[in-house]
Coordinates of N, CA and C and ligand atoms in Angstrom, one line a residue:
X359 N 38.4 93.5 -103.6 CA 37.0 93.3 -103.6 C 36.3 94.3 -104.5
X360 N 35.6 94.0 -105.4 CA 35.2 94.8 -106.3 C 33.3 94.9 -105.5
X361 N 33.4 96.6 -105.4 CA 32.3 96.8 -104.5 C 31.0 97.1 -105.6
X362 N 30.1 97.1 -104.8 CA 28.8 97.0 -105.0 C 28.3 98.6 -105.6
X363 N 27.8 98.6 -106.7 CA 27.6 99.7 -107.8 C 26.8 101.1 -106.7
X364 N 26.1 100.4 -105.6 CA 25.3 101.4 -105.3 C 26.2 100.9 -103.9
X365 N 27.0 101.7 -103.4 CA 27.9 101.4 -101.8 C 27.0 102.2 -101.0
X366 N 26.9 101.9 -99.6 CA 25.8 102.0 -98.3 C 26.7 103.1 -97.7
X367 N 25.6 104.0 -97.4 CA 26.5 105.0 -96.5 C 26.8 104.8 -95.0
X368 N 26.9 104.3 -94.2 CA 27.7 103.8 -93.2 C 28.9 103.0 -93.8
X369 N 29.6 102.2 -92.8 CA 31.2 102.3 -92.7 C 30.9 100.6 -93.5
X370 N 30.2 100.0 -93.5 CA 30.2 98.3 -93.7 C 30.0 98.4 -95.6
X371 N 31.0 98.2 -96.1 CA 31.0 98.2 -97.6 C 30.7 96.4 -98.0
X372 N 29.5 96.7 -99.0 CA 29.1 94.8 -99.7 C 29.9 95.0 -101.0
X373 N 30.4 93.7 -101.2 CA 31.2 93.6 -102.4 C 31.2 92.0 -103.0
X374 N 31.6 91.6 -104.1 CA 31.7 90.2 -104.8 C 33.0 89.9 -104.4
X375 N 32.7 88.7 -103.6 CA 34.1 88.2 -102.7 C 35.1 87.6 -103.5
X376 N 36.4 87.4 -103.3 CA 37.3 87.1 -104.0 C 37.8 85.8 -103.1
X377 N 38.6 85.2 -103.9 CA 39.2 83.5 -103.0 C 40.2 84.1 -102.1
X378 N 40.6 84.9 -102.0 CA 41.5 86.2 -100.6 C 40.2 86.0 -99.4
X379 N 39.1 86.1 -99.8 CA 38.3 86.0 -98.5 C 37.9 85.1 -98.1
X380 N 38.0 84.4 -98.5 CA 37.6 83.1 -98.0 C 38.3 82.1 -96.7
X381 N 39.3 82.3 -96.5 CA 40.3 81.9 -95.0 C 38.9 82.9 -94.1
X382 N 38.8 84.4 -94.2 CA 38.2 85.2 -93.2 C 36.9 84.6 -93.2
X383 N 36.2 83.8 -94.3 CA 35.1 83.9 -94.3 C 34.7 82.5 -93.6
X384 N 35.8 81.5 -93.6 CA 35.7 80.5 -92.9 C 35.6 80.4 -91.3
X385 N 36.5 81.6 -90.6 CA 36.8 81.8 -89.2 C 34.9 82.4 -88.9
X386 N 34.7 83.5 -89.5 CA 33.8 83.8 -89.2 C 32.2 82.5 -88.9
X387 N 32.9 81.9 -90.0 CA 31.1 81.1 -90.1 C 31.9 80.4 -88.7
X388 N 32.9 79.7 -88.8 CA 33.6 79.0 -87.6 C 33.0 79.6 -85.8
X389 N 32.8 80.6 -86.1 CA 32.5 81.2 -84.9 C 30.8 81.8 -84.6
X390 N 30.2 81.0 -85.7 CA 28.6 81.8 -85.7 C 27.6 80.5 -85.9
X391 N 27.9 79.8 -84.4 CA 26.6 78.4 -84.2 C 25.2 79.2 -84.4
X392 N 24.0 78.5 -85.2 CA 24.3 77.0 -85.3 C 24.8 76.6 -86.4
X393 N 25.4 77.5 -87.5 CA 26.1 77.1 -89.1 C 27.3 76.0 -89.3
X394 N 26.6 75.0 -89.6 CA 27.8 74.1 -90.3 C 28.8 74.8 -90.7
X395 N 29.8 74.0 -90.3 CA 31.1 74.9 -91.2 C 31.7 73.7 -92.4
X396 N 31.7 74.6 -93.4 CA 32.1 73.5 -94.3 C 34.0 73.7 -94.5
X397 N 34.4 72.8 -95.5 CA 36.2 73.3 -95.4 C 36.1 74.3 -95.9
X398 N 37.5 75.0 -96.2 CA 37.8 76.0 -96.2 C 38.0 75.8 -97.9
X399 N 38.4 74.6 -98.5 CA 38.2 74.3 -100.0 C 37.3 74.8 -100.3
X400 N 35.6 74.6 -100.0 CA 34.2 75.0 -100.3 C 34.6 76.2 -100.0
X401 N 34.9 77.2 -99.1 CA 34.9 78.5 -99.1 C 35.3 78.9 -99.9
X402 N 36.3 78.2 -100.6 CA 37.2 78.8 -101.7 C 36.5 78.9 -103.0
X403 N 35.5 77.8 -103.6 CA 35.2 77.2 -104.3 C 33.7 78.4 -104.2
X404 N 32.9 78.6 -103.1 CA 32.0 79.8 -103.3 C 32.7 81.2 -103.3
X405 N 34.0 81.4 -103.0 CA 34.2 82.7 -103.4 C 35.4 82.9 -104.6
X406 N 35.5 81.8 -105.6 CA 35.8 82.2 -106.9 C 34.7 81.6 -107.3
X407 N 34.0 80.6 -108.0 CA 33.1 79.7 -108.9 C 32.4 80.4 -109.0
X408 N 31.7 80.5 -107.7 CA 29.9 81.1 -107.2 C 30.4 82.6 -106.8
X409 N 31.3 83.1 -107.1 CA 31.3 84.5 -106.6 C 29.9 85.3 -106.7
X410 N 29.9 85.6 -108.2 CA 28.6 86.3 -108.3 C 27.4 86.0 -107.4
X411 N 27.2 84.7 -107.7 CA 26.4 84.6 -106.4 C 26.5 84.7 -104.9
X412 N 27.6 85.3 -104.4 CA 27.8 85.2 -103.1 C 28.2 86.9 -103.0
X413 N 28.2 87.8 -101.5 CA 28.5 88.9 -101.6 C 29.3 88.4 -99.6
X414 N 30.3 89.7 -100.0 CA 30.9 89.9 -98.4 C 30.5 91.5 -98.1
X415 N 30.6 91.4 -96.8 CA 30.4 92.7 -96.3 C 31.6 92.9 -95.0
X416 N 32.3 93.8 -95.0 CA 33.3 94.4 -94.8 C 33.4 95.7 -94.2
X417 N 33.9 95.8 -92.7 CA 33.8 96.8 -92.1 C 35.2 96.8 -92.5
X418 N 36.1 98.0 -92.1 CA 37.6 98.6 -92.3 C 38.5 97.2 -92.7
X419 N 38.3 96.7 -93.7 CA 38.6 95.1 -94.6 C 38.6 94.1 -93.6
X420 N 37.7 94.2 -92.5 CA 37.5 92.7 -91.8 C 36.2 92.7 -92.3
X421 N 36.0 90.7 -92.8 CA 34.8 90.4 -93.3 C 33.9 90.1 -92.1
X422 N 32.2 90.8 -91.7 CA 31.5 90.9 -91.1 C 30.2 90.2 -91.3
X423 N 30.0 90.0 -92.6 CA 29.0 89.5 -93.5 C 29.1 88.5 -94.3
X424 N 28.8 87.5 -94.9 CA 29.0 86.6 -95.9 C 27.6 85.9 -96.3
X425 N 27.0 85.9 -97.5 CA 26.0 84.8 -98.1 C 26.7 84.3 -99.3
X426 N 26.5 83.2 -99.1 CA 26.7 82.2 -100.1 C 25.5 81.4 -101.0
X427 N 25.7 81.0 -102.2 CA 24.7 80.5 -103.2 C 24.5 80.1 -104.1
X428 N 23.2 79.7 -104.9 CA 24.1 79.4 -106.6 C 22.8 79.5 -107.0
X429 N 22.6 79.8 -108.1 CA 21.2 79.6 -109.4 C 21.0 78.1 -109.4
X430 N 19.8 78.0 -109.1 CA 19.8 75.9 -109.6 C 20.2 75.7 -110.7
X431 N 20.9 74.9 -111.3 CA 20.9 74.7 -112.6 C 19.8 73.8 -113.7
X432 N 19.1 73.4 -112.8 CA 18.0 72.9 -113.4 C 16.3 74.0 -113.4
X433 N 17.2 75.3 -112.6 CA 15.3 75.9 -112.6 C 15.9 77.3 -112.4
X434 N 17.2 78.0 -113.4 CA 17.4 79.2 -113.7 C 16.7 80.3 -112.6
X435 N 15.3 80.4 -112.9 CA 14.8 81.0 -112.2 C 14.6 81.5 -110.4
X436 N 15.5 80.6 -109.5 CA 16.1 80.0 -108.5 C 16.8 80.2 -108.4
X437 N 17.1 81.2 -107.0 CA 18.4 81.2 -106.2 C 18.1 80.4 -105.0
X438 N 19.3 79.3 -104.8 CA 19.2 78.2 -103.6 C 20.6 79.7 -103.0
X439 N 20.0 80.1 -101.5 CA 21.0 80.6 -100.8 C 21.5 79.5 -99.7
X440 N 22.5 79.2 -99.7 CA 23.0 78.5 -99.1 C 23.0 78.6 -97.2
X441 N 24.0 79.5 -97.5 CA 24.5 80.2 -95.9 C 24.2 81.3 -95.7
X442 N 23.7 82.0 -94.7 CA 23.7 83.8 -94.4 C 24.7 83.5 -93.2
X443 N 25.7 85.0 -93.2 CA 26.0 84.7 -91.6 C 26.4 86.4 -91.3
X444 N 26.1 86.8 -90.1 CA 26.6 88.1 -89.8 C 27.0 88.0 -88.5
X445 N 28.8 88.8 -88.3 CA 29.5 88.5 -87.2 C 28.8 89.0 -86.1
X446 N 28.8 88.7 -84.6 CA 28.1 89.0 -83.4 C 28.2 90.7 -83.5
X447 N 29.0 91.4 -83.4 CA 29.3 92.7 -83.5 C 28.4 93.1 -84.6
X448 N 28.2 92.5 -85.6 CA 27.5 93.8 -86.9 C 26.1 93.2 -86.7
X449 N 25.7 92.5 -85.9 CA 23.9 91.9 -85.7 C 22.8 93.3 -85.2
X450 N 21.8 92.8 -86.1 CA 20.5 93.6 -85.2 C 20.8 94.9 -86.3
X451 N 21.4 95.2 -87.2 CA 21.1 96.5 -88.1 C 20.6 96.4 -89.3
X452 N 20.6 95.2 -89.8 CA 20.2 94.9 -90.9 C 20.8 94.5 -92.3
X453 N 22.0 94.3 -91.9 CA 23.0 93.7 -92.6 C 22.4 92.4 -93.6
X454 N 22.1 91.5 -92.6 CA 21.6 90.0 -93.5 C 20.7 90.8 -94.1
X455 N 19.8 91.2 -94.4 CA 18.4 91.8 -95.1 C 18.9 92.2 -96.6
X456 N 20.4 93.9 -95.9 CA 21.0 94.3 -96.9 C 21.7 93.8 -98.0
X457 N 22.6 92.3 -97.3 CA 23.4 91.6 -97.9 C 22.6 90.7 -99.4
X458 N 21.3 90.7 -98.6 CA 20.4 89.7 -100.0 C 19.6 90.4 -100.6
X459 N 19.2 91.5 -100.5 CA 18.7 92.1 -101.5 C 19.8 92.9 -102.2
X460 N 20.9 93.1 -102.3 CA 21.9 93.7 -103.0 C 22.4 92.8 -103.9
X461 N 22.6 91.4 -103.6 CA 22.5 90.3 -104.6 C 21.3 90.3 -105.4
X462 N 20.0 90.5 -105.0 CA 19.0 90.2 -106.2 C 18.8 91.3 -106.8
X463 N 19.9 92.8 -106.9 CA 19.8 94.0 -107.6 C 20.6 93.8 -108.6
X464 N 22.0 92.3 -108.4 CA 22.9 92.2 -109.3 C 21.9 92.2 -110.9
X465 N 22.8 92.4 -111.9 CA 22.5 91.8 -113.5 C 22.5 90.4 -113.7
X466 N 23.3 89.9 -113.1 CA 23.5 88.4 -112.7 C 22.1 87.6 -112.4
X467 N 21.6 88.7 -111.3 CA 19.8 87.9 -110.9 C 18.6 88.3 -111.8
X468 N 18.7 88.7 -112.8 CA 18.2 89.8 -113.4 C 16.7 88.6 -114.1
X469 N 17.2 87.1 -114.3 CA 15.8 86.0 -114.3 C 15.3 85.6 -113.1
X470 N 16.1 85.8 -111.8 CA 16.2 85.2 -110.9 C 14.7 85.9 -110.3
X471 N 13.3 84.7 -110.1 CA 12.3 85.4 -108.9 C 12.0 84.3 -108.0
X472 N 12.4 83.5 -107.5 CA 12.4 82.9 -106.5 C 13.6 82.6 -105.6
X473 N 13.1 82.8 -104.2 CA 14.5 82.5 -103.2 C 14.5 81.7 -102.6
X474 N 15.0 79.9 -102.4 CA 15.4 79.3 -101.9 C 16.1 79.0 -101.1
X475 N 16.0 78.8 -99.7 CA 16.9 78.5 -98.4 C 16.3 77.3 -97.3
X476 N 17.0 76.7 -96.8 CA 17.1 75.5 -96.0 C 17.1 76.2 -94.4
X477 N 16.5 75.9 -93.4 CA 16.2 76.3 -92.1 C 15.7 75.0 -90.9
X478 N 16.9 75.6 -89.8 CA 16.0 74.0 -88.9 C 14.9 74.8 -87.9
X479 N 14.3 73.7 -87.5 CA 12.7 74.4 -87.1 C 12.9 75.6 -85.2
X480 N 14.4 75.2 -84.8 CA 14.6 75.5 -83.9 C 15.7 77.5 -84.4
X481 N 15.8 77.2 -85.8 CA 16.7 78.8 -85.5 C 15.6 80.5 -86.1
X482 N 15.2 80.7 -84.9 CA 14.0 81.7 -85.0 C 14.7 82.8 -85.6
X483 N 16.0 83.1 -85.2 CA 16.5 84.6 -86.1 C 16.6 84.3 -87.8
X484 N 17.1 82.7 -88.1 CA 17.3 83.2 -89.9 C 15.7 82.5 -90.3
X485 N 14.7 82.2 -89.3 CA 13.2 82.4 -89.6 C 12.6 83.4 -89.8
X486 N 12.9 84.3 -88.7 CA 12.3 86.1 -89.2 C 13.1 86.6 -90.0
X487 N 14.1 86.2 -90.0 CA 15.1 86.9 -90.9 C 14.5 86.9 -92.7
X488 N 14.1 85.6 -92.9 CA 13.7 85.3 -94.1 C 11.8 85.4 -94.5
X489 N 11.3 85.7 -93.2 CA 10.0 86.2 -93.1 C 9.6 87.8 -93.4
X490 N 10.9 88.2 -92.9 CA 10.8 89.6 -93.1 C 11.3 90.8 -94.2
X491 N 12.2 89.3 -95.3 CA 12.2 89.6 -96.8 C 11.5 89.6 -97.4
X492 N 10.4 88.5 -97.1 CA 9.4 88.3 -97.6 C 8.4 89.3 -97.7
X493 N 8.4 89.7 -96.6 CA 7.0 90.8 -96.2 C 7.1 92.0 -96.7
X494 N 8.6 92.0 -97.0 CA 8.8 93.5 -97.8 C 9.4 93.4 -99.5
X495 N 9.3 92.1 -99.9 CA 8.9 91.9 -100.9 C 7.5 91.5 -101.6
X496 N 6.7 91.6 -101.0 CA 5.3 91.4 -100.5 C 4.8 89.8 -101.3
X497 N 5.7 88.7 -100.7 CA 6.2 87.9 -101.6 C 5.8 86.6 -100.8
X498 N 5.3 85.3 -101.0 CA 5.1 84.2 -100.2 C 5.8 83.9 -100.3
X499 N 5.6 82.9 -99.1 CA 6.9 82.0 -98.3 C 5.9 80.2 -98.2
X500 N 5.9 79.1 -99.5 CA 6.1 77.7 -98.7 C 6.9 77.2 -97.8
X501 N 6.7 76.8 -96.9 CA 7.7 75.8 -96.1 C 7.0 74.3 -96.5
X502 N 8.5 73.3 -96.9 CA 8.5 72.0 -96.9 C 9.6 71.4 -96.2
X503 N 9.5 70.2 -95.9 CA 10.4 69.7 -95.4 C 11.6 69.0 -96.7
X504 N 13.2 69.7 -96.8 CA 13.4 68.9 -97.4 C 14.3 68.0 -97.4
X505 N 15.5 68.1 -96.2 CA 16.4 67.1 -95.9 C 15.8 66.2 -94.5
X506 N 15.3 65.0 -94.3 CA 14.7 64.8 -93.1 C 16.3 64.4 -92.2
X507 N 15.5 64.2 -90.7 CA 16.7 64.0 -89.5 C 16.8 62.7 -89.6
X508 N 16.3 61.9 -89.7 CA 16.5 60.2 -90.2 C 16.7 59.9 -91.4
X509 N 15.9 60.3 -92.1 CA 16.2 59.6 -93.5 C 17.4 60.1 -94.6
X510 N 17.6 61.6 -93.9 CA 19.0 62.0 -94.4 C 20.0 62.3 -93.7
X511 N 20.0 62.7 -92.6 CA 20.5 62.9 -91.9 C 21.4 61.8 -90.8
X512 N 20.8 60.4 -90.9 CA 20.6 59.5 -90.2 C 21.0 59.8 -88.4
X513 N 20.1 60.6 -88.4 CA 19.9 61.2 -86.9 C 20.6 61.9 -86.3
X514 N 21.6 62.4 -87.3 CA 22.5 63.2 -86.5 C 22.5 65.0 -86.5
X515 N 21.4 65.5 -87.2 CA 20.9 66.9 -87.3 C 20.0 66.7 -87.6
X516 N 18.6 68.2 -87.1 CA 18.0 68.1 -87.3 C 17.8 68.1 -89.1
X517 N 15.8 68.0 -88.9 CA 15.5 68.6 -90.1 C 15.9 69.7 -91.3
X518 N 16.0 69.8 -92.4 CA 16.3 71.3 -92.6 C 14.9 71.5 -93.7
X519 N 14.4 72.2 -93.2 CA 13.2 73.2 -93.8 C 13.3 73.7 -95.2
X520 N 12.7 73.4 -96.3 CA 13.0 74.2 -97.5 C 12.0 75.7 -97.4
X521 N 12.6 76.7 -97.4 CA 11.5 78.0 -97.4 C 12.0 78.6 -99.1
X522 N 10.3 78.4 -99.4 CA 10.8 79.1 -101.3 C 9.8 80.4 -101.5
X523 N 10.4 81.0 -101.4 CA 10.0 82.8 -101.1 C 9.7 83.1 -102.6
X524 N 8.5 83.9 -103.0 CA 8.6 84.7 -104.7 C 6.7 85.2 -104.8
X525 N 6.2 85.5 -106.0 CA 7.7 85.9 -106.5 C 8.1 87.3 -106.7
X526 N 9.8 87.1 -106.1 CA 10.7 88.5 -105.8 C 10.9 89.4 -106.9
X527 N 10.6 90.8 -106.4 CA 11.0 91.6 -106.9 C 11.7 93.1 -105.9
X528 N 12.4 92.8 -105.9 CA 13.2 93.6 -105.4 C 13.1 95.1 -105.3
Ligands
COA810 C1 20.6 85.2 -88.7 C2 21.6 86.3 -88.9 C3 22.2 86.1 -90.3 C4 20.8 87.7 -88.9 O1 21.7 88.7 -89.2 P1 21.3 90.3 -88.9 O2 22.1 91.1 -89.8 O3 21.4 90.5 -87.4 O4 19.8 90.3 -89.4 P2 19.0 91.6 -89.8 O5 19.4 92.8 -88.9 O6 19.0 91.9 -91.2 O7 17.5 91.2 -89.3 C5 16.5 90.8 -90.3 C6 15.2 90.5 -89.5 O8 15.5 89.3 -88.6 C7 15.2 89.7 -87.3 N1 16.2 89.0 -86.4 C8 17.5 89.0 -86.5 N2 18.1 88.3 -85.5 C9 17.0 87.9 -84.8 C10 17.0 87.1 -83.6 N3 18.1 86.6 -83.0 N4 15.7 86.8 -83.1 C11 14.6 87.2 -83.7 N5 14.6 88.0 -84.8 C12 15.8 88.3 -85.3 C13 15.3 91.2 -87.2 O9 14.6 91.7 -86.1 C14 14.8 91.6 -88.6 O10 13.4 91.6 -88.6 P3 12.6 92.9 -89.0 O11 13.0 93.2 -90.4 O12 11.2 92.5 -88.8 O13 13.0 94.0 -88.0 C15 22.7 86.4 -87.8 O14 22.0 86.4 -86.6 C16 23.6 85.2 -87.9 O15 24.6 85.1 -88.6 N6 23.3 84.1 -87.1 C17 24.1 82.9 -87.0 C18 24.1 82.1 -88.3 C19 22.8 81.7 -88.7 O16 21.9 81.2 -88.0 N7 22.5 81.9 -90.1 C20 21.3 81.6 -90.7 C21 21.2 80.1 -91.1 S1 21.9 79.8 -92.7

């Protein structure tokens, strides 16, 4: 894991994930409802492809943290975050908060001022979670609707929420 330029003084080190982490990173999301779990190929595929865009966080080399993501390719400017997830044990200190602004300090984000992420109307922790980046990037938040429960979903999940945060500065 090649670690993060500025490393956190407590024991939980953020780093640019390697395809080694990705089996751990799968069990974890596997065990953190309500997150879709996707295969373990896509885990692989965001932690070589999309590395840069994605970071792990790692207490004594177990992964505890994971976001995943990509730059849209059509609007540079845009980070679509995919997934946040932080294991039951490392919650409540501020980990997810830490994990995404240490991504938008990369060189990598360096055009990047807006943050894109998908939310269903029922999960209130990665609602504050993404409210409370906001407020300390002193940054607005639209909500639109952008996958519906019928018409894309054909009823089998809910809605998912587009929240487009900016613009960020870190
Ligand atoms: C959502 C999740 C990533 C939050 O991780 P975390 O490291 O505990 O979050 P943080 O400590 O950085 O908290 C960030 C903010 O969200 C708030 N928050 C976190 N969990 C919360 C909860 N369960 N209910 C209400 N607020 C919550 C915190 O109080 C904090 O707000 P503050 O800055 O105003 O104090 C974690 O609970 C998780 O992985 N959940 C399961 C997966 C999931 O739902 N992911 C998001 C969808 S992609």
């Amino acid at each position: 894991m090649a670690l993060e330029p500025k490393e956190e003084s407590d024991t939980i080190k953020l780093g640019i994930p390697q395809s080694t982490d990705a089996s751990a990173v799968h069990l974890l999301i596997q065990n953190s409802p309500p997150l879709d779990t996707n295969s373990l190929y896509c885990n692989l595929l965001q932690t070589s492809h999309f590395a840069k865009t994605a970071i792990v966080a790692k207490m004594n080399n177990d992964v505890v943290g994971f976001v995943s993501g990509y730059i849209k390719p059509e609007q540079p400017d845009t980070y679509f975050l995919w997934q946040v997830v932080v294991g039951e044990a490392a919650r409540g200190r501020g980990l997810a908060k830490r994990m995404i602004t240490a991504l938008f300090q990369r060189d990598h984000f360096a055009n990047v001022r807006w943050l894109e992420t998908t939310i269903t109307p029922d999960n209130k922790a990665s609602q504050r979670l993404f409210e409370s980046l906001a407020e300390g990037w002193q940054a607005h938040i639209d909500v639109r609707v952008l996958f519906e429960k019928e018409a894309h979903f054909a009823g089998q999940h809910e809605s998912e929420e587009l929240y487009r945060i900016g613009p960020v500065n870190p």
